[in-house]
C-alpha positions as YAML, in Angstrom:
chain: A
units: angstrom
residues:
- id: 1
  name: UNK
  ca: [7.13, -16.53, 27.56]
- id: 2
  name: UNK
  ca: [6.37, -13.23, 25.19]
- id: 3
  name: UNK
  ca: [2.29, -12.98, 25.83]
- id: 4
  name: UNK
  ca: [1.57, -12.96, 21.84]
- id: 5
  name: UNK
  ca: [3.72, -16.29, 21.27]
- id: 6
  name: UNK
  ca: [1.50, -17.52, 24.21]
- id: 7
  name: UNK
  ca: [-1.45, -16.57, 22.55]
- id: 8
  name: UNK
  ca: [-0.19, -18.24, 19.37]
- id: 9
  name: UNK
  ca: [0.30, -21.39, 21.08]
- id: 10
  name: UNK
  ca: [-2.93, -21.39, 23.02]
- id: 11
  name: UNK
  ca: [-5.00, -20.67, 20.04]
- id: 12
  name: UNK
  ca: [-3.50, -23.16, 17.77]
- id: 13
  name: UNK
  ca: [-3.79, -25.78, 20.86]
- id: 14
  name: UNK
  ca: [-7.51, -25.06, 20.75]
- id: 15
  name: UNK
  ca: [-7.67, -23.49, 24.05]
- id: 16
  name: UNK
  ca: [-9.76, -20.78, 22.90]
- id: 17
  name: UNK
  ca: [-12.68, -22.89, 21.18]
- id: 18
  name: UNK
  ca: [-15.31, -22.24, 23.94]
- id: 19
  name: UNK
  ca: [-14.82, -18.46, 23.77]
- id: 20
  name: UNK
  ca: [-18.07, -16.61, 23.65]
- id: 21
  name: UNK
  ca: [-16.74, -13.62, 21.89]
- id: 22
  name: UNK
  ca: [-14.85, -15.63, 18.89]
- id: 23
  name: UNK
  ca: [-14.31, -12.33, 16.72]
- id: 24
  name: UNK
  ca: [-12.33, -10.72, 19.46]
- id: 25
  name: UNK
  ca: [-9.63, -13.81, 18.80]
- id: 26
  name: UNK
  ca: [-9.87, -12.49, 15.33]
- id: 27
  name: UNK
  ca: [-9.25, -9.19, 16.67]
- id: 28
  name: UNK
  ca: [-6.12, -10.30, 18.50]
- id: 29
  name: UNK
  ca: [-4.66, -11.98, 15.41]
- id: 30
  name: UNK
  ca: [-4.49, -8.76, 13.51]
- id: 31
  name: UNK
  ca: [-1.40, -6.67, 13.61]
- id: 32
  name: UNK
  ca: [-3.08, -3.16, 13.82]
- id: 33
  name: UNK
  ca: [-6.11, -4.27, 15.64]
- id: 34
  name: UNK
  ca: [-6.05, -4.35, 19.47]
- id: 35
  name: UNK
  ca: [-7.63, -5.98, 22.58]
- id: 36
  name: UNK
  ca: [-6.03, -5.62, 25.64]
- id: 37
  name: UNK
  ca: [-4.46, -1.86, 24.63]
- id: 38
  name: UNK
  ca: [-7.97, -0.18, 23.81]
- id: 39
  name: UNK
  ca: [-9.85, -2.26, 26.64]
- id: 40
  name: UNK
  ca: [-7.36, -1.00, 29.30]
- id: 41
  name: UNK
  ca: [-6.45, -4.51, 30.70]
- id: 42
  name: UNK
  ca: [-3.13, -6.81, 30.97]
- id: 43
  name: UNK
  ca: [-2.35, -9.16, 28.10]
- id: 44
  name: UNK
  ca: [-2.06, -11.80, 30.51]
- id: 45
  name: UNK
  ca: [-6.19, -10.83, 31.42]
- id: 46
  name: UNK
  ca: [-6.98, -11.14, 27.66]
- id: 47
  name: UNK
  ca: [-5.63, -14.50, 27.44]
- id: 48
  name: UNK
  ca: [-7.37, -15.71, 30.35]
- id: 49
  name: UNK
  ca: [-10.61, -14.31, 29.18]
- id: 50
  name: UNK
  ca: [-10.02, -16.03, 25.91]
- id: 51
  name: UNK
  ca: [-9.45, -19.52, 27.90]
- id: 52
  name: UNK
  ca: [-12.74, -18.42, 29.55]
- id: 53
  name: UNK
  ca: [-10.82, -18.20, 32.93]
- id: 54
  name: UNK
  ca: [-11.92, -14.23, 33.19]
- id: 55
  name: UNK
  ca: [-14.62, -11.73, 31.65]
- id: 56
  name: UNK
  ca: [-13.98, -8.89, 29.83]
- id: 57
  name: UNK
  ca: [-16.56, -6.20, 30.86]
- id: 58
  name: UNK
  ca: [-19.42, -4.91, 28.48]
- id: 59
  name: UNK
  ca: [-17.55, -1.40, 28.60]
- id: 60
  name: UNK
  ca: [-14.33, -2.84, 27.55]
- id: 61
  name: UNK
  ca: [-15.60, -4.60, 24.77]
- id: 62
  name: UNK
  ca: [-17.24, -1.41, 23.36]
- id: 63
  name: UNK
  ca: [-13.81, 0.50, 23.95]
- id: 64
  name: UNK
  ca: [-12.17, -2.52, 21.49]
- id: 65
  name: UNK
  ca: [-15.02, -1.99, 19.02]
- id: 66
  name: UNK
  ca: [-14.78, 1.56, 19.36]
- id: 67
  name: UNK
  ca: [-11.30, 2.19, 19.10]
- id: 68
  name: UNK
  ca: [-10.49, -0.20, 16.51]
- id: 69
  name: UNK
  ca: [-13.70, 1.00, 14.42]
- id: 70
  name: UNK
  ca: [-15.19, -2.01, 14.47]
- id: 71
  name: UNK
  ca: [-18.98, -2.53, 15.04]
- id: 72
  name: UNK
  ca: [-19.89, -3.57, 18.43]
- id: 73
  name: UNK
  ca: [-22.22, -6.31, 17.14]
- id: 74
  name: UNK
  ca: [-19.69, -8.07, 15.09]
- id: 75
  name: UNK
  ca: [-17.50, -8.44, 18.29]
- id: 76
  name: UNK
  ca: [-20.47, -9.66, 20.40]
- id: 77
  name: UNK
  ca: [-21.57, -12.03, 17.59]
- id: 78
  name: UNK
  ca: [-21.23, -15.58, 19.15]
- id: 79
  name: UNK
  ca: [-19.70, -16.85, 15.88]
- id: 80
  name: UNK
  ca: [-16.90, -15.92, 13.89]
- id: 81
  name: UNK
  ca: [-18.18, -13.89, 10.83]
- id: 82
  name: UNK
  ca: [-16.73, -15.19, 7.58]
- id: 83
  name: UNK
  ca: [-16.86, -13.77, 3.96]
- id: 84
  name: UNK
  ca: [-18.11, -15.89, 1.12]
- id: 85
  name: UNK
  ca: [-16.38, -15.06, -2.04]
- id: 86
  name: UNK
  ca: [-19.04, -16.70, -3.83]
- id: 87
  name: UNK
  ca: [-21.01, -13.49, -2.95]
- id: 88
  name: UNK
  ca: [-20.77, -10.49, -5.21]
- id: 89
  name: UNK
  ca: [-20.47, -8.10, -2.24]
- id: 90
  name: UNK
  ca: [-18.02, -9.90, -0.61]
- id: 91
  name: UNK
  ca: [-15.74, -10.11, -3.66]
- id: 92
  name: UNK
  ca: [-16.11, -6.15, -3.97]
- id: 93
  name: UNK
  ca: [-14.62, -6.16, -0.36]
- id: 94
  name: UNK
  ca: [-11.77, -8.49, -1.26]
- id: 95
  name: UNK
  ca: [-11.42, -6.32, -4.06]
- id: 96
  name: UNK
  ca: [-10.95, -3.32, -1.88]
- id: 97
  name: UNK
  ca: [-7.82, -4.64, -0.11]
- id: 98
  name: UNK
  ca: [-6.26, -5.67, -3.58]
- id: 99
  name: UNK
  ca: [-6.66, -1.88, -4.84]
- id: 100
  name: UNK
  ca: [-4.90, -0.62, -1.89]
- id: 101
  name: UNK
  ca: [-1.95, -3.04, -2.64]
- id: 102
  name: UNK
  ca: [-1.98, -1.92, -6.40]
- id: 103
  name: UNK
  ca: [-2.15, 1.78, -5.13]
- id: 104
  name: UNK
  ca: [0.75, 1.54, -2.57]
- id: 105
  name: UNK
  ca: [2.87, -0.12, -5.37]
- id: 106
  name: UNK
  ca: [1.90, 2.66, -7.85]
- id: 107
  name: UNK
  ca: [3.43, 4.99, -5.20]
- id: 108
  name: UNK
  ca: [6.54, 3.05, -5.12]
- id: 109
  name: UNK
  ca: [7.04, 2.51, -8.49]
- id: 110
  name: UNK
  ca: [6.21, 6.44, -9.08]
- id: 111
  name: UNK
  ca: [9.62, 6.87, -6.81]
- id: 112
  name: UNK
  ca: [8.20, 7.18, -3.72]
- id: 113
  name: UNK
  ca: [10.77, 6.24, -1.05]
- id: 114
  name: UNK
  ca: [8.08, 5.58, 1.98]
- id: 115
  name: UNK
  ca: [5.57, 3.68, -0.11]
- id: 116
  name: UNK
  ca: [8.84, 1.30, -1.21]
- id: 117
  name: UNK
  ca: [9.84, 0.79, 2.24]
- id: 118
  name: UNK
  ca: [5.99, -0.41, 3.29]
- id: 119
  name: UNK
  ca: [5.85, -2.46, 0.28]
- id: 120
  name: UNK
  ca: [7.14, -5.25, 2.18]
- id: 121
  name: UNK
  ca: [5.09, -5.30, 4.93]
- id: 122
  name: UNK
  ca: [2.05, -4.83, 2.76]
- id: 123
  name: UNK
  ca: [3.27, -7.70, 0.53]
- id: 124
  name: UNK
  ca: [3.31, -10.09, 3.37]
- id: 125
  name: UNK
  ca: [-0.18, -8.79, 4.59]
- id: 126
  name: UNK
  ca: [-1.48, -9.47, 0.91]
- id: 127
  name: UNK
  ca: [-0.56, -12.90, 0.44]
- id: 128
  name: UNK
  ca: [-2.05, -13.70, 4.13]
- id: 129
  name: UNK
  ca: [-5.39, -11.87, 2.95]
- id: 130
  name: UNK
  ca: [-4.90, -13.99, -0.67]
- id: 131
  name: UNK
  ca: [-4.35, -17.32, 1.00]
- id: 132
  name: UNK
  ca: [-7.42, -16.87, 3.27]
- id: 133
  name: UNK
  ca: [-9.79, -15.76, 0.55]
- id: 134
  name: UNK
  ca: [-8.32, -18.81, -1.44]
- id: 135
  name: UNK
  ca: [-8.94, -21.21, 1.31]
- id: 136
  name: UNK
  ca: [-12.37, -19.58, 1.80]
- id: 137
  name: UNK
  ca: [-11.29, -18.91, 5.40]
- id: 138
  name: UNK
  ca: [-11.47, -15.06, 5.24]
- id: 139
  name: UNK
  ca: [-13.06, -13.82, 8.73]
- id: 140
  name: UNK
  ca: [-14.51, -10.29, 8.44]
- id: 141
  name: UNK
  ca: [-12.18, -9.37, 11.19]
- id: 142
  name: UNK
  ca: [-9.17, -10.31, 9.00]
- id: 143
  name: UNK
  ca: [-10.82, -8.55, 6.22]
- id: 144
  name: UNK
  ca: [-10.99, -5.00, 7.99]
- id: 145
  name: UNK
  ca: [-7.56, -5.75, 9.53]
- id: 146
  name: UNK
  ca: [-5.90, -5.95, 6.00]
- id: 147
  name: UNK
  ca: [-7.89, -3.24, 4.80]
- id: 148
  name: UNK
  ca: [-6.89, -1.04, 8.11]
- id: 149
  name: UNK
  ca: [-2.97, -1.92, 7.11]
- id: 150
  name: UNK
  ca: [-2.89, -1.31, 4.00]
- id: 151
  name: UNK
  ca: [-4.81, 2.08, 4.35]
- id: 152
  name: UNK
  ca: [-2.37, 2.95, 7.18]
- id: 153
  name: UNK
  ca: [0.79, 2.00, 4.83]
- id: 154
  name: UNK
  ca: [-0.87, 4.58, 2.37]
- id: 155
  name: UNK
  ca: [-1.69, 7.40, 4.65]
- id: 156
  name: UNK
  ca: [1.90, 7.01, 6.28]
- id: 157
  name: UNK
  ca: [3.60, 6.97, 2.65]
- id: 158
  name: UNK
  ca: [1.67, 10.01, 1.18]
- id: 159
  name: UNK
  ca: [3.70, 13.24, 1.15]
- id: 160
  name: UNK
  ca: [2.38, 15.91, 3.66]
- id: 161
  name: UNK
  ca: [2.66, 19.38, 2.22]
- id: 162
  name: UNK
  ca: [5.02, 21.92, 3.03]
- id: 163
  name: UNK
  ca: [4.19, 24.05, 5.98]
- id: 164
  name: UNK
  ca: [3.16, 27.48, 5.48]
- id: 165
  name: UNK
  ca: [5.40, 30.05, 7.39]
- id: 166
  name: UNK
  ca: [7.08, 33.43, 7.69]
- id: 167
  name: UNK
  ca: [10.47, 34.28, 7.22]
- id: 168
  name: UNK
  ca: [12.57, 35.75, 9.77]
- id: 169
  name: UNK
  ca: [13.91, 39.44, 9.16]
- id: 170
  name: UNK
  ca: [16.99, 40.25, 9.83]
- id: 171
  name: UNK
  ca: [17.37, 43.56, 12.43]
- id: 172
  name: UNK
  ca: [13.57, 43.82, 13.28]
- id: 173
  name: UNK
  ca: [10.61, 45.75, 11.47]
- id: 174
  name: UNK
  ca: [11.71, 49.03, 9.80]
...
């Protein structure tokens, strides 16, 4: 069985309810954040850790935090950190993600083909994000994942400057 499908099934069945680092489970849900790859462990070990059958070491969790650009304190918090859209500061974070989508959309409207290609995935990401905001179920990790994904789309769609070089002369130096 595909390990990610297994993850979704086990998470949906509530097998990870007792895991002591629930924000790591949130990381696994994000398409652009990684647990096993950055911890340098197999995906099967990650799932066993989520079921509390195995342990991830402190060093492995530190690597997950470092390589994903996440605060270690967020990953080791015993509760899922949720955003409260009733707070101005958290509404500002939500607006950051929406602005990134608008930036990508504008790039596509200006004729950027790469941006247009990424727009479908960005739209899907924004829909998931907006649904979580609307249902008041937006975790901090979900926010960070959506922000990273949309930022990556913009980065990949940004035209690269042409390389400076020299032209080859025919016949050598004179």
